[in-house]
Amino acid sequence: MNLTHPFRDADGDKLREECGVFGVIGAKDAANVAAAGLHSLQHRGQEAVGITSYDGSEFYSHRGLGHVAQVFSQKELDALPGMMASGHVRYSTTGGSGLRNVQPLFADLASGGFAIAHNGNISNAMALKRDLVAKGSIFQSTSDTETIIHLVATSRYPTLLDRFIDALRMVEGAYSLICMTPEGMIACRDPLGIRPLVMGRLGDAIVFASETVALDVIGAEFTRAVEPGELVQVDHKGTISSHRPFGTPSPRPCIFEHVYFSRPDSVMDGRSVYGVRKQIGVELAKEAPAPADLVIPVPDSGVPAAIGYAQESGIPFELGIIRSHYVGRTFIQPGEQARHNDVKRKHNANRALVEGKKIILIDDSIVRGTTSLKIVEMMRDAGAAEVHMRIASPPTEHSCFYGVDTPERSKLLAANMDIEAMAAFIKADSLAFVSIDGLYRAVGEAKRNSKCPQFCDACFSGDYPTKLTDFTERQPPKLNAA
Ligand code: SF4
C-alpha cells in the first residue's frame, strides 16, 4: 500500500486484491518460471510487475508498469540470469508513486543484497516510518514494504534470519513475503495468515506463490500452504528449514479470497475456491429464494454462485449477460475516466433470453453499488419483467486495511443504507445477501465462532483481527463485533 494514500478509492466498483507474489529457487531459467507464475496471478494485480533474479554473485532486476506480457519479453527475461528469482504483480491507484514502488524492492544491506516482494498491508507502517526517519533512515519509496527493509537494516541481531524476525515482530497487519538474500530464499506469512501463500516443488526447485493456480500453470506439484506465522527458509542446495517465531495464534485467513479474489481453479487452505463459491450459491438459494424464471450470473465472478443457486432452487441457469473479453486488457492508468463506460463496454444483456422474464441476478459483492445499478438498468432495458438481486457475500460495510483496495467507508453502499434502501438505490425488485453464517457454512464451518472467528471477515463484521495503528484515528474499527 502507498503510505501517502491510506484511503484511496478503488477505480472500479469492486474490492481489489492489491498484489500477488511468486518465488522459485533451484530452477534453470528461474526468471522465465517466475514470469509464467506471475502471469497466472495477473488477476491479483494488473498495473505493475517486477522480477528480481540472483545468479550466485549478483542480483538483477526488471520492473515496469503494465501486465506481465507487456513488461517482459524474452529479451528482458534473458537479462535476469540465475537459478533463483522472485516476482510481484501489483495493483495500485498510485498517485505519483510510479516505478519506485514497483516490487520486488531491493536494498544492499551490510549482509549483502536483500530483495522483498510483499502481498498485504502493514497497518502500522506510517508510525514505524516516523520512528525510522527520526533515527536517520532515508526512504526511497512510499511503499509500506520498505519499512521492513529498514527494520532489518537497523536490527542489532547477528544473523539475517534473526534480524528479519526482529523486524517482523514490530509490524502489524497482513503480509505474505518472499525475500531473497545471497544465502537463498525466505518465504513467510503473518501470524494470522491473513493473506495466502503456498509452496510447491518443480523438479528439484522449490516454488512459493500466492495461489495454487501458479503452481499448476508452471507444472509444479503443490506441497503445502506456508502456515500462518511460519518462515520457510530454502538455501541453494535445496535444504528447507521452518521457523515459527510467533507462537501459534489462531489463524484468520481472508474469507474474501474465497468470495472473489482468488482464481476459482485455486485451492485455498484445502478448499476448492470454485466449490466454495458454488456452495455460497446453495446457501443463498436456501436463505433468499425468489420467484423467477431464470438465474443469471454477473460474469465472471458471479458464475459459480449462480450455478449453485440454480441447482438448489431448480430455476434454470442461463447466460443473460454476455461479457466482452477484450475490455481491460490494455493498461489503463488508475484514476482515468474509465469507470463510467466500463460497465457497458464490459457487459451486454442477452435480450432474446431475458425479455419478459423474471430474473435472479447473482453477483459476488456490492461495493459502491454503481455497477449493480447499471446492470439492473441494463436488464430492465432489455425487457426483464422483474429483477431480483442476490449477493454471494454479506454486505461490505467496512474498509479493508490488509492489502485490499477498498473505497473509504463513506462510499460503501452497505455502510450508509439498510438492505431495503440499497434495493431501491440499485432499482432491484428485491435484494438479499448471504448471511455471515451462510458464508461460513459454504467454506465448511458449522457457523462463525463469534468469540474466535475462523477467518478475517472484517469488511463484513468490522471485527478487525489486528491493531490498526495508522488508521484507528481516521476510522475507528468496531472491535469485538459479533
Ligand atoms: S477485511 Fe475483508 S478483504 Fe480485508 S482481509 Fe479481511 S476479509 Fe479480506
Short mmCIF file of C-alpha atoms and ligand atoms in Angstrom, two decimals:
data_model
loop_
_atom_site.label_atom_id
_atom_site.label_comp_id
_atom_site.label_asym_id
_atom_site.label_seq_id
_atom_site.Cartn_x
_atom_site.Cartn_y
_atom_site.Cartn_z
CA MET A 1 0.00 0.00 0.00
CA ASN A 2 1.11 3.52 -0.71
CA LEU A 3 1.87 5.23 2.59
CA THR A 4 0.82 8.61 1.29
CA HIS A 5 -2.64 7.46 0.25
CA PRO A 6 -4.12 5.36 3.02
CA PHE A 7 -7.69 5.93 1.90
CA ARG A 8 -7.61 5.62 -1.83
CA ASP A 9 -10.74 4.90 -3.78
CA ALA A 10 -10.95 1.82 -5.90
CA ASP A 11 -11.06 2.72 -9.53
CA GLY A 12 -13.92 0.32 -10.12
CA ASP A 13 -16.88 -0.92 -8.16
CA LYS A 14 -15.08 -3.97 -6.78
CA LEU A 15 -12.73 -4.63 -3.95
CA ARG A 16 -9.35 -5.22 -5.50
CA GLU A 17 -6.68 -7.53 -4.28
CA GLU A 18 -3.51 -5.47 -4.44
CA CYS A 19 -0.77 -7.97 -5.04
CA GLY A 20 0.39 -11.43 -5.97
CA VAL A 21 3.82 -12.87 -5.18
CA PHE A 22 5.90 -15.68 -6.65
CA GLY A 23 9.35 -17.12 -5.92
CA VAL A 24 11.46 -20.00 -7.20
CA ILE A 25 14.85 -21.32 -6.09
CA GLY A 26 16.88 -24.04 -7.77
CA ALA A 27 15.39 -23.78 -11.27
CA LYS A 28 17.21 -23.28 -14.56
CA ASP A 29 15.96 -20.00 -16.09
CA ALA A 30 14.27 -19.05 -12.83
CA ALA A 31 13.13 -15.69 -14.22
CA ASN A 32 11.18 -17.43 -17.01
CA VAL A 33 9.49 -19.64 -14.42
CA ALA A 34 8.67 -16.55 -12.34
CA ALA A 35 7.16 -14.79 -15.37
CA ALA A 36 4.91 -17.79 -16.10
CA GLY A 37 3.85 -17.96 -12.45
CA LEU A 38 3.13 -14.24 -12.27
CA HIS A 39 1.11 -14.44 -15.47
CA SER A 40 -1.29 -16.83 -13.74
CA LEU A 41 -1.52 -14.40 -10.79
CA GLN A 42 -2.28 -11.43 -13.03
CA HIS A 43 -5.84 -11.19 -11.61
CA ARG A 44 -4.25 -10.12 -8.28
CA GLY A 45 -2.68 -7.00 -9.78
CA GLN A 46 -2.66 -5.63 -13.29
CA GLU A 47 -0.82 -2.39 -13.08
CA ALA A 48 2.80 -3.17 -12.37
CA VAL A 49 5.08 -6.17 -12.30
CA GLY A 50 8.67 -6.87 -11.35
CA ILE A 51 11.09 -9.78 -11.26
CA THR A 52 14.45 -9.95 -9.45
CA SER A 53 16.90 -12.79 -10.03
CA TYR A 54 20.19 -13.93 -8.46
CA ASP A 55 22.93 -15.85 -10.29
CA GLY A 56 25.18 -16.70 -7.36
CA SER A 57 27.04 -13.41 -7.33
CA GLU A 58 24.76 -10.58 -8.50
CA PHE A 59 21.11 -9.56 -8.23
CA TYR A 60 19.33 -8.43 -11.41
CA SER A 61 16.00 -6.69 -11.61
CA HIS A 62 13.46 -5.51 -14.14
CA ARG A 63 10.23 -3.76 -13.18
CA GLY A 64 7.61 -1.92 -15.18
CA LEU A 65 4.06 -0.63 -15.35
CA GLY A 66 1.62 -2.91 -17.12
CA HIS A 67 0.79 -6.60 -17.43
CA VAL A 68 3.40 -9.36 -17.26
CA ALA A 69 3.26 -9.91 -21.02
CA GLN A 70 3.68 -6.19 -21.67
CA VAL A 71 6.61 -5.67 -19.33
CA PHE A 72 8.53 -8.91 -20.03
CA SER A 73 9.58 -10.14 -23.44
CA GLN A 74 12.24 -12.84 -23.76
CA LYS A 75 14.84 -10.07 -24.05
CA GLU A 76 14.07 -8.73 -20.55
CA LEU A 77 13.93 -12.26 -19.12
CA ASP A 78 17.29 -13.17 -20.68
CA ALA A 79 18.78 -10.23 -18.79
CA LEU A 80 17.69 -11.85 -15.48
CA PRO A 81 20.06 -14.83 -15.14
CA GLY A 82 20.30 -17.30 -12.30
CA MET A 83 18.54 -20.15 -10.58
CA MET A 84 16.67 -18.02 -8.04
CA ALA A 85 14.02 -15.40 -8.86
CA SER A 86 11.09 -13.72 -7.20
CA GLY A 87 8.37 -11.52 -8.61
CA HIS A 88 5.36 -9.44 -7.83
CA VAL A 89 2.22 -8.23 -9.58
CA ARG A 90 0.65 -5.14 -8.17
CA TYR A 91 -2.50 -3.10 -8.25
CA SER A 92 -2.36 0.45 -7.03
CA THR A 93 -4.18 3.68 -7.56
CA THR A 94 -0.69 5.21 -7.35
CA GLY A 95 -0.98 9.00 -7.48
CA GLY A 96 2.63 9.69 -8.38
CA SER A 97 4.27 6.69 -6.77
CA GLY A 98 5.30 5.21 -10.11
CA LEU A 99 8.14 2.78 -10.66
CA ARG A 100 9.91 3.30 -7.37
CA ASN A 101 7.12 1.44 -5.57
CA VAL A 102 7.07 -1.49 -8.00
CA GLN A 103 8.33 -4.64 -6.30
CA PRO A 104 10.41 -6.62 -5.56
CA LEU A 105 12.12 -3.84 -3.62
CA PHE A 106 15.87 -4.26 -3.30
CA ALA A 107 18.48 -2.99 -0.86
CA ASP A 108 22.17 -3.61 -0.27
CA LEU A 109 22.40 -4.42 3.43
CA ALA A 110 25.58 -4.97 5.41
CA SER A 111 24.96 -8.72 4.97
CA GLY A 112 24.52 -8.42 1.18
CA GLY A 113 21.63 -7.91 -1.22
CA PHE A 114 18.06 -8.22 0.04
CA ALA A 115 15.04 -8.36 -2.29
CA ILE A 116 11.50 -8.40 -0.93
CA ALA A 117 8.07 -8.97 -2.53
CA HIS A 118 5.03 -8.36 -0.32
CA ASN A 119 1.33 -9.14 -0.57
CA GLY A 120 -0.69 -7.45 2.16
CA ASN A 121 -0.52 -4.23 4.09
CA ILE A 122 1.33 -3.21 7.22
CA SER A 123 -1.15 -1.35 9.38
CA ASN A 124 1.47 0.46 11.50
CA ALA A 125 3.85 1.31 8.64
CA MET A 126 3.39 5.07 8.95
CA ALA A 127 4.10 5.00 12.68
CA LEU A 128 7.19 2.82 12.14
CA LYS A 129 8.36 5.05 9.30
CA ARG A 130 8.14 8.14 11.51
CA ASP A 131 10.41 6.47 14.08
CA LEU A 132 12.86 5.20 11.47
CA VAL A 133 13.12 8.57 9.74
CA ALA A 134 13.70 10.24 13.12
CA LYS A 135 16.61 7.84 13.64
CA GLY A 136 18.11 8.66 10.24
CA SER A 137 16.62 6.15 7.78
CA ILE A 138 16.17 7.52 4.27
CA PHE A 139 13.22 6.03 2.40
CA GLN A 140 13.40 5.51 -1.38
CA SER A 141 9.72 4.66 -1.93
CA THR A 142 6.35 5.37 -0.37
CA SER A 143 5.62 1.67 -0.01
CA ASP A 144 4.90 0.15 3.39
CA THR A 145 7.12 -2.76 2.37
CA GLU A 146 10.25 -0.60 2.55
CA THR A 147 9.62 -0.27 6.29
CA ILE A 148 10.55 -3.95 6.67
CA ILE A 149 13.84 -3.37 4.83
CA HIS A 150 14.78 -0.52 7.20
CA LEU A 151 13.78 -2.55 10.25
CA VAL A 152 16.00 -5.42 9.06
CA ALA A 153 18.86 -2.99 8.29
CA THR A 154 18.74 -1.39 11.72
CA SER A 155 18.21 -4.54 13.80
CA ARG A 156 21.11 -5.46 16.09
CA TYR A 157 20.74 -9.25 15.87
CA PRO A 158 23.73 -11.10 14.43
CA THR A 159 22.16 -13.23 11.66
CA LEU A 160 19.95 -12.04 8.83
CA LEU A 161 17.21 -14.51 9.82
CA ASP A 162 17.18 -13.13 13.37
CA ARG A 163 17.15 -9.54 12.08
CA PHE A 164 14.26 -10.41 9.79
CA ILE A 165 12.30 -12.00 12.64
CA ASP A 166 13.11 -9.00 14.84
CA ALA A 167 11.73 -6.70 12.12
CA LEU A 168 8.53 -8.73 11.71
CA ARG A 169 7.89 -8.63 15.45
CA MET A 170 7.46 -4.87 15.10
CA VAL A 171 4.98 -4.87 12.22
CA GLU A 172 1.19 -5.22 12.45
CA GLY A 173 -1.15 -6.23 9.71
CA ALA A 174 -1.03 -8.66 6.83
CA TYR A 175 1.98 -9.92 4.97
CA SER A 176 2.92 -12.78 2.73
CA LEU A 177 6.55 -12.14 1.88
CA ILE A 178 9.08 -13.68 -0.46
CA CYS A 179 12.62 -12.48 0.23
CA MET A 180 15.92 -13.27 -1.48
CA THR A 181 19.38 -13.00 0.02
CA PRO A 182 22.72 -14.34 -1.23
CA GLU A 183 22.09 -17.39 1.00
CA GLY A 184 18.71 -18.27 -0.51
CA MET A 185 15.01 -17.58 -0.19
CA ILE A 186 12.80 -16.86 2.84
CA ALA A 187 9.02 -17.04 2.46
CA CYS A 188 6.72 -16.15 5.31
CA ARG A 189 3.15 -15.41 6.27
CA ASP A 190 1.91 -13.10 9.02
CA PRO A 191 0.96 -14.74 12.34
CA LEU A 192 -2.75 -14.80 11.42
CA GLY A 193 -2.19 -15.92 7.83
CA ILE A 194 -4.42 -13.15 6.53
CA ARG A 195 -3.01 -13.28 3.00
CA PRO A 196 -2.35 -16.64 1.33
CA LEU A 197 0.96 -18.29 0.41
CA VAL A 198 1.58 -21.81 -0.84
CA MET A 199 4.63 -23.90 -1.51
CA GLY A 200 5.39 -26.42 -4.25
CA ARG A 201 8.10 -28.38 -5.98
CA LEU A 202 9.17 -28.20 -9.62
CA GLY A 203 11.69 -31.00 -10.06
CA ASP A 204 14.49 -30.05 -7.65
CA ALA A 205 13.31 -26.44 -7.40
CA ILE A 206 11.18 -25.05 -4.57
CA VAL A 207 8.39 -22.66 -5.51
CA PHE A 208 6.28 -20.22 -3.49
CA ALA A 209 3.16 -18.46 -4.79
CA SER A 210 0.08 -16.60 -3.63
CA GLU A 211 -2.20 -19.26 -5.10
CA THR A 212 -2.04 -22.87 -6.22
CA VAL A 213 -3.03 -21.89 -9.77
CA ALA A 214 0.54 -20.56 -10.25
CA LEU A 215 1.91 -24.00 -9.33
CA ASP A 216 -0.46 -25.71 -11.76
CA VAL A 217 0.47 -23.40 -14.61
CA ILE A 218 4.24 -23.95 -14.31
CA GLY A 219 3.80 -27.71 -13.81
CA ALA A 220 4.84 -27.69 -10.14
CA GLU A 221 3.44 -30.02 -7.54
CA PHE A 222 1.64 -28.48 -4.57
CA THR A 223 3.46 -29.36 -1.35
CA ARG A 224 1.58 -27.41 1.33
CA ALA A 225 0.49 -23.98 2.45
CA VAL A 226 3.03 -21.85 4.25
CA GLU A 227 1.41 -21.86 7.69
CA PRO A 228 0.29 -18.65 9.40
CA GLY A 229 3.29 -17.23 11.28
CA GLU A 230 5.73 -19.60 9.59
CA LEU A 231 9.03 -18.62 7.95
CA VAL A 232 10.32 -21.13 5.43
CA GLN A 233 13.98 -20.78 4.55
CA VAL A 234 15.45 -22.54 1.49
CA ASP A 235 19.18 -22.48 0.68
CA HIS A 236 20.82 -23.02 -2.70
CA LYS A 237 21.27 -26.74 -2.01
CA GLY A 238 17.50 -27.07 -1.59
CA THR A 239 17.64 -27.54 2.20
CA ILE A 240 14.38 -26.37 3.74
CA SER A 241 14.04 -25.17 7.32
CA SER A 242 10.85 -23.98 9.00
CA HIS A 243 10.71 -21.42 11.81
CA ARG A 244 7.74 -20.36 13.94
CA PRO A 245 8.87 -17.38 15.96
CA PHE A 246 5.37 -16.02 16.69
CA GLY A 247 3.88 -18.99 18.57
CA THR A 248 0.64 -20.40 17.22
CA PRO A 249 -2.15 -17.81 17.36
CA SER A 250 -5.49 -18.86 15.84
CA PRO A 251 -5.34 -18.17 12.10
CA ARG A 252 -7.63 -15.61 10.47
CA PRO A 253 -7.20 -16.03 6.69
CA CYS A 254 -9.11 -13.58 4.49
CA ILE A 255 -12.55 -15.02 3.72
CA PHE A 256 -12.87 -12.70 0.71
CA GLU A 257 -10.22 -14.78 -1.09
CA HIS A 258 -12.96 -17.43 -1.34
CA VAL A 259 -15.65 -14.97 -2.38
CA TYR A 260 -13.81 -13.08 -5.09
CA PHE A 261 -10.03 -12.54 -5.10
CA SER A 262 -8.62 -15.96 -5.84
CA ARG A 263 -8.97 -17.71 -9.14
CA PRO A 264 -11.71 -20.36 -8.99
CA ASP A 265 -9.23 -23.04 -10.08
CA SER A 266 -7.09 -22.42 -6.99
CA VAL A 267 -7.30 -24.43 -3.79
CA MET A 268 -7.16 -22.21 -0.71
CA ASP A 269 -6.43 -23.74 2.71
CA GLY A 270 -7.55 -27.13 1.42
CA ARG A 271 -10.80 -25.85 -0.08
CA SER A 272 -11.57 -25.57 -3.79
CA VAL A 273 -12.35 -21.91 -4.44
CA TYR A 274 -14.81 -22.90 -7.16
CA GLY A 275 -16.51 -25.40 -4.83
CA VAL A 276 -16.88 -22.80 -2.06
CA ARG A 277 -18.36 -20.24 -4.46
CA LYS A 278 -20.88 -22.77 -5.73
CA GLN A 279 -21.80 -23.66 -2.15
CA ILE A 280 -22.32 -19.98 -1.32
CA GLY A 281 -24.93 -20.02 -4.12
CA VAL A 282 -26.59 -23.04 -2.50
CA GLU A 283 -26.72 -21.25 0.87
CA LEU A 284 -28.07 -18.12 -0.80
CA ALA A 285 -30.85 -20.08 -2.52
CA LYS A 286 -31.87 -21.58 0.85
CA GLU A 287 -31.75 -18.24 2.65
CA ALA A 288 -33.16 -15.94 -0.01
CA PRO A 289 -35.43 -17.67 -2.53
CA ALA A 290 -37.21 -15.59 -5.18
CA PRO A 291 -39.96 -16.46 -7.65
CA ALA A 292 -38.26 -16.26 -11.05
CA ASP A 293 -37.82 -17.88 -14.47
CA LEU A 294 -34.04 -17.67 -14.76
CA VAL A 295 -30.88 -17.46 -12.63
CA ILE A 296 -28.34 -15.20 -14.33
CA PRO A 297 -24.76 -14.60 -13.17
CA VAL A 298 -23.00 -11.26 -13.40
CA PRO A 299 -19.93 -12.55 -15.25
CA ASP A 300 -17.39 -13.82 -14.44
CA SER A 301 -17.21 -13.80 -10.68
CA GLY A 302 -20.92 -14.48 -10.12
CA VAL A 303 -20.91 -17.66 -12.23
CA PRO A 304 -20.09 -20.41 -9.68
CA ALA A 305 -22.54 -19.00 -7.08
CA ALA A 306 -25.24 -18.74 -9.75
CA ILE A 307 -24.70 -22.40 -10.68
CA GLY A 308 -25.12 -23.33 -7.01
CA TYR A 309 -28.20 -21.14 -6.65
CA ALA A 310 -29.80 -22.65 -9.78
CA GLN A 311 -29.08 -26.21 -8.69
CA GLU A 312 -30.53 -25.65 -5.23
CA SER A 313 -33.58 -23.70 -6.39
CA GLY A 314 -34.35 -25.74 -9.51
CA ILE A 315 -34.59 -22.50 -11.52
CA PRO A 316 -32.70 -22.72 -14.85
CA PHE A 317 -29.22 -21.17 -15.07
CA GLU A 318 -28.75 -19.07 -18.20
CA LEU A 319 -26.19 -16.61 -19.52
CA GLY A 320 -28.31 -13.48 -19.64
CA ILE A 321 -25.31 -11.14 -19.59
CA ILE A 322 -22.51 -11.57 -22.08
CA ARG A 323 -19.12 -10.23 -21.14
CA SER A 324 -16.65 -8.82 -23.63
CA HIS A 325 -13.29 -10.47 -23.04
CA TYR A 326 -11.44 -7.68 -24.81
CA VAL A 327 -12.08 -4.92 -22.28
CA GLY A 328 -9.47 -4.19 -19.67
CA ARG A 329 -6.66 -5.95 -21.49
CA THR A 330 -4.92 -2.72 -22.28
CA PHE A 331 -3.22 -0.91 -19.48
CA ILE A 332 -5.41 1.83 -18.05
CA GLN A 333 -3.82 4.14 -15.54
CA PRO A 334 -5.95 4.29 -12.40
CA GLY A 335 -7.85 7.48 -11.99
CA GLU A 336 -8.53 7.81 -15.68
CA GLN A 337 -12.09 8.41 -16.79
CA ALA A 338 -12.80 4.76 -17.48
CA ARG A 339 -15.31 3.90 -14.78
CA HIS A 340 -18.42 5.28 -16.36
CA ASN A 341 -18.43 3.48 -19.67
CA ASP A 342 -16.76 0.43 -18.28
CA VAL A 343 -19.95 -1.42 -17.37
CA LYS A 344 -21.46 -1.02 -20.85
CA ARG A 345 -18.25 -1.96 -22.58
CA LYS A 346 -17.80 -4.98 -20.35
CA HIS A 347 -21.34 -6.38 -20.17
CA ASN A 348 -24.27 -6.60 -22.53
CA ALA A 349 -27.74 -8.05 -21.90
CA ASN A 350 -28.76 -11.15 -23.84
CA ARG A 351 -32.06 -9.53 -24.84
CA ALA A 352 -33.55 -12.54 -26.64
CA LEU A 353 -33.24 -14.53 -23.41
CA VAL A 354 -34.34 -12.09 -20.73
CA GLU A 355 -37.21 -10.25 -22.46
CA GLY A 356 -40.42 -10.73 -20.45
CA LYS A 357 -38.67 -12.94 -17.85
CA LYS A 358 -38.44 -12.66 -14.07
CA ILE A 359 -34.75 -12.99 -13.35
CA ILE A 360 -32.48 -13.56 -10.37
CA LEU A 361 -29.13 -11.83 -10.85
CA ILE A 362 -26.19 -13.23 -8.86
CA ASP A 363 -23.10 -11.16 -8.13
CA ASP A 364 -20.24 -11.69 -5.69
CA SER A 365 -20.47 -8.39 -3.80
CA ILE A 366 -21.76 -4.82 -3.76
CA VAL A 367 -19.20 -2.14 -3.00
CA ARG A 368 -20.38 1.30 -4.12
CA GLY A 369 -23.47 -0.05 -5.87
CA THR A 370 -22.83 1.83 -9.10
CA THR A 371 -22.14 -1.33 -11.13
CA SER A 372 -25.17 -3.11 -9.71
CA LEU A 373 -27.40 -0.17 -10.61
CA LYS A 374 -26.15 -0.14 -14.20
CA ILE A 375 -26.57 -3.88 -14.57
CA VAL A 376 -30.11 -3.85 -13.17
CA GLU A 377 -30.98 -0.97 -15.51
CA MET A 378 -29.45 -2.87 -18.41
CA MET A 379 -31.63 -5.91 -17.70
CA ARG A 380 -34.75 -3.77 -17.44
CA ASP A 381 -33.88 -2.03 -20.73
CA ALA A 382 -33.60 -5.50 -22.26
CA GLY A 383 -37.18 -6.22 -21.17
CA ALA A 384 -36.77 -8.20 -17.92
CA ALA A 385 -40.14 -8.27 -16.11
CA GLU A 386 -38.62 -8.47 -12.62
CA VAL A 387 -35.02 -8.25 -11.39
CA HIS A 388 -34.14 -9.87 -8.06
CA MET A 389 -30.52 -9.30 -6.97
CA ARG A 390 -28.78 -11.91 -4.81
CA ILE A 391 -25.28 -11.32 -3.49
CA ALA A 392 -22.80 -14.10 -2.67
CA SER A 393 -21.27 -12.27 0.31
CA PRO A 394 -22.64 -10.37 3.31
CA PRO A 395 -22.95 -6.57 2.97
CA THR A 396 -19.50 -4.93 2.68
CA GLU A 397 -19.82 -2.36 5.45
CA HIS A 398 -16.19 -1.75 6.37
CA SER A 399 -12.92 -0.93 4.65
CA CYS A 400 -10.10 -3.44 4.43
CA PHE A 401 -6.67 -2.48 5.82
CA TYR A 402 -4.92 -5.70 4.87
CA GLY A 403 -3.83 -5.20 1.29
CA VAL A 404 -7.18 -4.90 -0.47
CA ASP A 405 -8.10 -1.67 -2.16
CA THR A 406 -11.45 -0.59 -0.72
CA PRO A 407 -13.18 2.74 -1.00
CA GLU A 408 -13.30 4.74 2.20
CA ARG A 409 -16.19 3.69 4.38
CA SER A 410 -18.43 6.60 3.47
CA LYS A 411 -18.51 5.31 -0.12
CA LEU A 412 -19.52 1.75 0.75
CA LEU A 413 -23.21 1.42 -0.03
CA ALA A 414 -23.84 -1.00 2.83
CA ALA A 415 -22.23 1.37 5.34
CA ASN A 416 -24.82 4.00 4.52
CA MET A 417 -28.06 2.18 3.77
CA ASP A 418 -30.13 -0.73 5.01
CA ILE A 419 -30.97 -3.50 2.57
CA GLU A 420 -34.32 -2.02 1.57
CA ALA A 421 -32.70 1.32 0.73
CA MET A 422 -29.92 -0.45 -1.16
CA ALA A 423 -32.52 -2.35 -3.24
CA ALA A 424 -34.18 0.98 -4.09
CA PHE A 425 -30.79 2.52 -4.96
CA ILE A 426 -29.90 -0.23 -7.43
CA LYS A 427 -33.56 -0.32 -8.65
CA ALA A 428 -33.99 -4.05 -7.97
CA ASP A 429 -37.37 -5.60 -7.14
CA SER A 430 -35.65 -7.34 -4.25
CA LEU A 431 -32.15 -7.62 -2.83
CA ALA A 432 -30.63 -10.16 -0.45
CA PHE A 433 -27.12 -11.06 0.73
CA VAL A 434 -25.88 -14.40 2.01
CA SER A 435 -25.65 -14.29 5.81
CA ILE A 436 -22.28 -14.39 7.54
CA ASP A 437 -23.11 -17.86 8.90
CA GLY A 438 -24.21 -18.94 5.41
CA LEU A 439 -20.79 -17.85 4.13
CA TYR A 440 -19.05 -19.77 6.92
CA ARG A 441 -21.13 -22.87 6.12
CA ALA A 442 -20.07 -22.57 2.48
CA VAL A 443 -16.39 -22.65 3.48
CA GLY A 444 -17.06 -25.77 5.53
CA GLU A 445 -17.56 -24.40 9.05
CA ALA A 446 -20.71 -25.07 11.09
CA LYS A 447 -21.01 -21.34 11.80
CA ARG A 448 -18.94 -18.28 12.61
CA ASN A 449 -17.30 -18.57 16.01
CA SER A 450 -18.05 -15.09 17.31
CA LYS A 451 -15.50 -15.38 20.18
CA CYS A 452 -12.69 -16.53 17.92
CA PRO A 453 -13.68 -16.22 14.25
CA GLN A 454 -12.07 -18.77 11.96
CA PHE A 455 -11.43 -16.17 9.23
CA CYS A 456 -10.84 -12.47 8.83
CA ASP A 457 -14.24 -11.15 7.82
CA ALA A 458 -13.69 -7.55 8.97
CA CYS A 459 -15.08 -5.94 5.80
CA PHE A 460 -18.43 -7.56 6.73
CA SER A 461 -18.27 -7.61 10.53
CA GLY A 462 -15.94 -4.74 11.47
CA ASP A 463 -14.11 -7.25 13.67
CA TYR A 464 -10.51 -6.45 12.70
CA PRO A 465 -8.10 -9.17 13.82
CA THR A 466 -5.06 -6.89 14.36
CA LYS A 467 -4.33 -3.46 15.73
CA LEU A 468 -4.69 -0.72 13.09
CA THR A 469 -2.27 1.86 14.44
CA ASP A 470 -2.13 4.00 11.29
CA PHE A 471 -5.88 4.01 10.75
CA THR A 472 -7.64 3.96 14.09
CA GLU A 473 -7.97 7.70 14.41
CA ARG A 474 -9.49 8.05 10.94
CA GLN A 475 -11.93 5.17 11.07
CA PRO A 476 -12.34 3.54 14.46
CA PRO A 477 -12.94 -0.16 13.86
CA LYS A 478 -15.87 -1.82 15.60
CA LEU A 479 -13.81 -4.18 17.73
CA ASN A 480 -15.33 -7.37 19.17
CA ALA A 481 -18.31 -7.24 16.86
CA ALA A 482 -20.39 -10.41 16.94
S1 SF4 B 1 -11.14 -7.08 5.74
FE1 SF4 B 1 -12.20 -8.35 4.18
S2 SF4 B 1 -10.96 -8.23 2.33
FE2 SF4 B 1 -9.70 -7.47 4.03
S3 SF4 B 1 -8.52 -9.27 4.72
FE3 SF4 B 1 -10.36 -9.15 5.99
S4 SF4 B 1 -11.90 -10.43 4.90
FE4 SF4 B 1 -10.23 -10.00 3.47
#
